[in-house]
GROMACS .gro file of C-alpha atoms in nm:
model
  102
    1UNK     CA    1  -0.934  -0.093   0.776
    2UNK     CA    2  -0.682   0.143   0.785
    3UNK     CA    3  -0.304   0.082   0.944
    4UNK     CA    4  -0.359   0.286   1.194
    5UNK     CA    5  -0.677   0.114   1.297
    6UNK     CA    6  -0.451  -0.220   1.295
    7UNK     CA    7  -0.171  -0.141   1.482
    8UNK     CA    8  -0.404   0.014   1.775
    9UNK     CA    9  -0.579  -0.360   1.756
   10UNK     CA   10  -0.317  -0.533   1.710
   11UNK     CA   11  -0.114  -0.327   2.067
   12UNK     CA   12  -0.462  -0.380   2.244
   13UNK     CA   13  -0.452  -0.771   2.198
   14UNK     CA   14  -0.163  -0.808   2.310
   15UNK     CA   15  -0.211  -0.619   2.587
   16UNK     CA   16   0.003  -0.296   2.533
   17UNK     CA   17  -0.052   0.013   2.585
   18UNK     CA   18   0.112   0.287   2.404
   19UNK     CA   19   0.377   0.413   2.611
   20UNK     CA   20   0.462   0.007   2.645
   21UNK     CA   21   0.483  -0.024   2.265
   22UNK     CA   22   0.686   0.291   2.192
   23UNK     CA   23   0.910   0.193   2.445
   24UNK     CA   24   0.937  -0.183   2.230
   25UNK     CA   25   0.950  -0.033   1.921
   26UNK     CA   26   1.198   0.245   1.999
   27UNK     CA   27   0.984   0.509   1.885
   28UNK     CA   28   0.789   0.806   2.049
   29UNK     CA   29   0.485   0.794   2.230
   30UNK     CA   30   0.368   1.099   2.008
   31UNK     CA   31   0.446   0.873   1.680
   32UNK     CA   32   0.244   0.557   1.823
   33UNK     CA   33  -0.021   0.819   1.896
   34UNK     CA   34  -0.043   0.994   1.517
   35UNK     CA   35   0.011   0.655   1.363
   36UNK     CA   36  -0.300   0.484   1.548
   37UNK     CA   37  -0.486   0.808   1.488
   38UNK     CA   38  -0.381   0.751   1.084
   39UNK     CA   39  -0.212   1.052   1.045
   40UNK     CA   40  -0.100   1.137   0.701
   41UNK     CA   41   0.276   1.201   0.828
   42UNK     CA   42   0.431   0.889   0.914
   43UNK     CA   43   0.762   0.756   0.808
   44UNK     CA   44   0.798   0.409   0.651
   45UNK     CA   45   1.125   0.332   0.840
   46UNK     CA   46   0.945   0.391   1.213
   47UNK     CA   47   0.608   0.245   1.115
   48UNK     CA   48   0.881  -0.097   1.015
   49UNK     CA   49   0.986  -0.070   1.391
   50UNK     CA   50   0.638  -0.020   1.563
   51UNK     CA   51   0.507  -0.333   1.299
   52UNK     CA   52   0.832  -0.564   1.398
   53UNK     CA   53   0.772  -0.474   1.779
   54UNK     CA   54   0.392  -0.629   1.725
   55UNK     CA   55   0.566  -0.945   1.492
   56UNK     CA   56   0.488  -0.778   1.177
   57UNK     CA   57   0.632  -0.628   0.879
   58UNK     CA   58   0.601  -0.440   0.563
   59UNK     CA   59   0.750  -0.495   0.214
   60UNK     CA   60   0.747  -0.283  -0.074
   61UNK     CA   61   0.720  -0.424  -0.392
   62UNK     CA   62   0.749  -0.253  -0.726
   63UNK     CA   63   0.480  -0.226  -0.977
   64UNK     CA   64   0.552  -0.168  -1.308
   65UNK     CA   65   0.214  -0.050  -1.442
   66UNK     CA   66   0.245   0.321  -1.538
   67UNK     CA   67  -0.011   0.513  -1.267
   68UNK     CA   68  -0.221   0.653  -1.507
   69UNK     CA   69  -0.326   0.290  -1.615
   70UNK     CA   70  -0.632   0.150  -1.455
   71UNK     CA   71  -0.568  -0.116  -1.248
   72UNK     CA   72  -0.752  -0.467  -1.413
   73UNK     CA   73  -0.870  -0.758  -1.219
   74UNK     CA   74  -0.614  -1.081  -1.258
   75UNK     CA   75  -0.755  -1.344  -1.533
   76UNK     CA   76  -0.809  -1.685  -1.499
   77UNK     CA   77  -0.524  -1.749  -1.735
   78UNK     CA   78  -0.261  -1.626  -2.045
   79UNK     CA   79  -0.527  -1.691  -2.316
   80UNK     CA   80  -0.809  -1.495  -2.170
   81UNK     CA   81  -0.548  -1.219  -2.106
   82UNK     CA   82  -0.405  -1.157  -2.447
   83UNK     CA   83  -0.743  -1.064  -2.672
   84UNK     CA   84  -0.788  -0.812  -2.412
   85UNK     CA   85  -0.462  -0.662  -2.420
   86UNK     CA   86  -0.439  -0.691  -2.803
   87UNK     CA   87  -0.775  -0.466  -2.784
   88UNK     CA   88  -0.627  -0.205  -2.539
   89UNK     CA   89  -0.310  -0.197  -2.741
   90UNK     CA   90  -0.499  -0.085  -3.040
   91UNK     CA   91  -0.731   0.189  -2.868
   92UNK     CA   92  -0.369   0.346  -2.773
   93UNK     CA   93  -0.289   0.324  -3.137
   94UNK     CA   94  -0.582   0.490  -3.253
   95UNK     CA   95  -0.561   0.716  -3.006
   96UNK     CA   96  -0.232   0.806  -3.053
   97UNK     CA   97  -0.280   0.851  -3.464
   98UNK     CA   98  -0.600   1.097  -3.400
   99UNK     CA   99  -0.410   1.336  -3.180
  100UNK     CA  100  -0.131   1.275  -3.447
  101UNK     CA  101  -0.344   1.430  -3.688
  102UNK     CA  102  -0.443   1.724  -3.498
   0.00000   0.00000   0.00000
């Protein structure tokens, strides 16, 4: 499901239309529009006020895994975790000593 797709269920349940919910959240009717139709364009700080009008909200939180780096599955625990990463650690060496040589 995308956001858009949410926030136009989300306005139905509760019974708004979106002239109604613009009008709550303080934004344009055009914005409500784009941002139900999932429109690339839409600013974090009015999609915060259309989401607080419903009695949501969004947080960002910072990830600190470089984007290039595939994203793993979470382990069961610390000890499964660390043969793997002691594994990807030295493919990056290797890697890193055969373009060395080139």
């Amino acid at each position: 499901m995308e956001l858009g797709d949410f926030v136009r269920g989300e306005r139905k349940r509760q019974g708004l239309t979106q002239q109604q919910l613009a009008n709550k959240s303080g934004v344009g009717l055009n914005f409500v529009y784009q941002l139900e139709k999932n429109k690339p364009s839409v600013q974090l700080d009015s999609l915060n006020l259309v989401l607080r009008a419903l009695g949501y909200s969004v947080s960002v939180k910072r990830d600190f895994r470089p984007w290039d780096e595939p994203v793993q599955a979470p382990v069961e625990n610390a000890a499964e975790a660390e043969p793997k990463r002691a594994a990807a650690t030295a493919k990056r060496r290797n890697t890193e000593r055969e373009w060395g040589a080139l």
